[in-house]
Amino acid sequence: MRALIQRVNQASVTIDGEVVGAIGRGFLVFLGVGEADGEAQAEKLWSKIFKMRIFPDDAGHATGWALSEVDGNVLVVSQFTLYADCKKGNRPSFTKAGDPAEAERLYEYFCDIARRDLPHLQTGSFGADMQVDLQNDGPFSIWLDTAEL
């Protein structure tokens, strides 16, 4: 499972002109599910994201506080393109992305476990054509892959 986490001041997802998810300060998480992923990867990834200390603290440390310490929000957006393979030619291959039905199940599972810690978690819509608007804070972006955690 892969995630691109962006620390944001605000972010939103729009589908067909309607905002379906929006947050203030927190994380925008682009989430990709791979062909070999399962619930264990979702648990591991959320645990890492939730505890990640990438907010400035009162002592001046650029990376001192976690989501819970800043009352942060999270917006999760599915993004199979995180599994793009660009080794051959100029058109990306997505053969390492998870089967769509299983990927959707694991995306929903990831969101469900995240809601244990953040009851007001916001999401996009799996498989939809979405427009994502964000104000990156920093900018601060982190790439996580459960194969490397």
GROMACS .gro file of C-alpha atoms in nm:
model
  149
    1MET     CA    1   0.000   0.000   0.000
    2ARG     CA    2   0.131   0.343  -0.085
    3ALA     CA    3   0.043   0.687   0.042
    4LEU     CA    4   0.143   1.037  -0.047
    5ILE     CA    5   0.076   1.249   0.260
    6GLN     CA    6   0.058   1.623   0.221
    7ARG     CA    7   0.039   1.852   0.522
    8VAL     CA    8  -0.228   2.104   0.430
    9ASN     CA    9  -0.395   2.415   0.561
   10GLN     CA   10  -0.705   2.308   0.369
   11ALA     CA   11  -0.808   2.054   0.106
   12SER     CA   12  -1.123   1.947  -0.073
   13VAL     CA   13  -1.249   1.697  -0.329
   14THR     CA   14  -1.510   1.786  -0.588
   15ILE     CA   15  -1.704   1.541  -0.807
   16ASP     CA   16  -1.932   1.671  -1.084
   17GLY     CA   17  -1.923   2.021  -0.935
   18GLU     CA   18  -2.016   1.907  -0.583
   19VAL     CA   19  -1.772   1.916  -0.290
   20VAL     CA   20  -1.784   1.566  -0.137
   21GLY     CA   21  -1.507   1.606   0.120
   22ALA     CA   22  -1.328   1.903   0.273
   23ILE     CA   23  -1.090   1.962   0.564
   24GLY     CA   24  -0.901   2.241   0.734
   25ARG     CA   25  -0.554   2.188   0.884
   26GLY     CA   26  -0.434   1.829   0.859
   27PHE     CA   27  -0.331   1.566   0.606
   28LEU     CA   28  -0.443   1.504   0.253
   29VAL     CA   29  -0.368   1.135   0.198
   30PHE     CA   30  -0.354   1.000  -0.156
   31LEU     CA   31  -0.389   0.624  -0.110
   32GLY     CA   32  -0.291   0.352  -0.357
   33VAL     CA   33  -0.357  -0.018  -0.311
   34GLY     CA   34  -0.121  -0.272  -0.467
   35GLU     CA   35  -0.189  -0.622  -0.594
   36ALA     CA   36  -0.037  -0.793  -0.287
   37ASP     CA   37  -0.189  -0.565  -0.022
   38GLY     CA   38  -0.424  -0.674   0.255
   39GLU     CA   39  -0.569  -0.554   0.583
   40ALA     CA   40  -0.233  -0.583   0.761
   41GLN     CA   41  -0.082  -0.324   0.526
   42ALA     CA   42  -0.378  -0.091   0.583
   43GLU     CA   43  -0.337  -0.119   0.962
   44LYS     CA   44   0.038  -0.062   0.943
   45LEU     CA   45   0.006   0.236   0.712
   46TRP     CA   46  -0.265   0.411   0.914
   47SER     CA   47  -0.071   0.358   1.237
   48LYS     CA   48   0.232   0.526   1.082
   49ILE     CA   49   0.033   0.816   0.937
   50PHE     CA   50  -0.165   0.884   1.255
   51LYS     CA   51   0.148   0.898   1.471
   52MET     CA   52   0.360   1.091   1.221
   53ARG     CA   53   0.499   1.407   1.382
   54ILE     CA   54   0.517   1.659   1.099
   55PHE     CA   55   0.346   1.964   1.248
   56PRO     CA   56   0.550   2.244   1.405
   57ASP     CA   57   0.535   2.258   1.784
   58ASP     CA   58   0.547   2.547   2.030
   59ALA     CA   59   0.917   2.487   2.097
   60GLY     CA   60   1.004   2.574   1.737
   61HIS     CA   61   1.062   2.220   1.614
   62ALA     CA   62   0.946   2.190   1.252
   63THR     CA   63   0.842   1.830   1.313
   64GLY     CA   64   0.720   1.811   1.671
   65TRP     CA   65   0.349   1.732   1.680
   66ALA     CA   66   0.120   1.463   1.542
   67LEU     CA   67  -0.239   1.495   1.416
   68SER     CA   68  -0.392   1.443   1.759
   69GLU     CA   69  -0.183   1.722   1.910
   70VAL     CA   70  -0.303   1.982   1.658
   71ASP     CA   71  -0.663   1.859   1.635
   72GLY     CA   72  -0.586   1.780   1.271
   73ASN     CA   73  -0.820   1.654   1.002
   74VAL     CA   74  -0.765   1.395   0.730
   75LEU     CA   75  -0.897   1.371   0.375
   76VAL     CA   76  -0.832   1.036   0.204
   77VAL     CA   77  -0.841   1.015  -0.176
   78SER     CA   78  -0.796   0.689  -0.367
   79GLN     CA   79  -0.522   0.706  -0.628
   80PHE     CA   80  -0.422   0.390  -0.813
   81THR     CA   81  -0.174   0.596  -1.016
   82LEU     CA   82   0.066   0.574  -0.720
   83TYR     CA   83   0.143   0.230  -0.868
   84ALA     CA   84   0.245   0.367  -1.208
   85ASP     CA   85   0.536   0.182  -1.368
   86CYS     CA   86   0.717   0.408  -1.613
   87LYS     CA   87   1.014   0.185  -1.695
   88LYS     CA   88   0.908   0.104  -2.051
   89GLY     CA   89   0.807   0.365  -2.305
   90ASN     CA   90   0.615   0.680  -2.228
   91ARG     CA   91   0.279   0.539  -2.123
   92PRO     CA   92   0.260   0.429  -1.758
   93SER     CA   93   0.157   0.075  -1.678
   94PHE     CA   94  -0.065   0.009  -1.377
   95THR     CA   95  -0.036  -0.370  -1.360
   96LYS     CA   96   0.095  -0.356  -1.002
   97ALA     CA   97  -0.214  -0.172  -0.878
   98GLY     CA   98  -0.466  -0.386  -0.695
   99ASP     CA   99  -0.771  -0.544  -0.856
  100PRO     CA  100  -1.036  -0.268  -0.847
  101ALA     CA  101  -1.288  -0.461  -0.633
  102GLU     CA  102  -1.028  -0.563  -0.375
  103ALA     CA  103  -0.863  -0.220  -0.386
  104GLU     CA  104  -1.196  -0.054  -0.310
  105ARG     CA  105  -1.255  -0.291  -0.020
  106LEU     CA  106  -0.911  -0.212   0.124
  107TYR     CA  107  -0.955   0.162   0.066
  108GLU     CA  108  -1.281   0.147   0.263
  109TYR     CA  109  -1.112  -0.068   0.530
  110PHE     CA  110  -0.831   0.189   0.562
  111CYS     CA  111  -1.089   0.468   0.603
  112ASP     CA  112  -1.282   0.264   0.862
  113ILE     CA  113  -0.975   0.208   1.080
  114ALA     CA  114  -0.878   0.574   1.045
  115ARG     CA  115  -1.225   0.673   1.170
  116ARG     CA  116  -1.147   0.494   1.498
  117ASP     CA  117  -0.899   0.773   1.567
  118LEU     CA  118  -1.065   1.052   1.367
  119PRO     CA  119  -1.444   1.031   1.365
  120HIS     CA  120  -1.473   1.319   1.116
  121LEU     CA  121  -1.247   1.171   0.848
  122GLN     CA  122  -1.335   1.295   0.498
  123THR     CA  123  -1.298   1.099   0.174
  124GLY     CA  124  -1.325   1.122  -0.198
  125SER     CA  125  -1.514   0.855  -0.392
  126PHE     CA  126  -1.328   0.543  -0.503
  127GLY     CA  127  -1.289   0.525  -0.880
  128ALA     CA  128  -1.454   0.862  -0.947
  129ASP     CA  129  -1.312   1.141  -1.160
  130MET     CA  130  -1.223   1.385  -0.883
  131GLN     CA  131  -1.084   1.734  -0.869
  132VAL     CA  132  -0.864   1.789  -0.566
  133ASP     CA  133  -0.794   2.137  -0.436
  134LEU     CA  134  -0.535   2.192  -0.165
  135GLN     CA  135  -0.317   2.443   0.004
  136ASN     CA  136   0.001   2.255   0.092
  137ASP     CA  137   0.154   2.376   0.419
  138GLY     CA  138   0.529   2.405   0.387
  139PRO     CA  139   0.518   2.252   0.131
  140PHE     CA  140   0.547   1.929   0.324
  141SER     CA  141   0.491   1.597   0.145
  142ILE     CA  142   0.584   1.246   0.260
  143TRP     CA  143   0.587   0.927   0.052
  144LEU     CA  144   0.515   0.600   0.235
  145ASP     CA  145   0.517   0.245   0.100
  146THR     CA  146   0.430  -0.042   0.335
  147ALA     CA  147   0.697  -0.254   0.163
  148GLU     CA  148   0.950  -0.013   0.312
  149LEU     CA  149   0.800   0.042   0.660
   0.00000   0.00000   0.00000
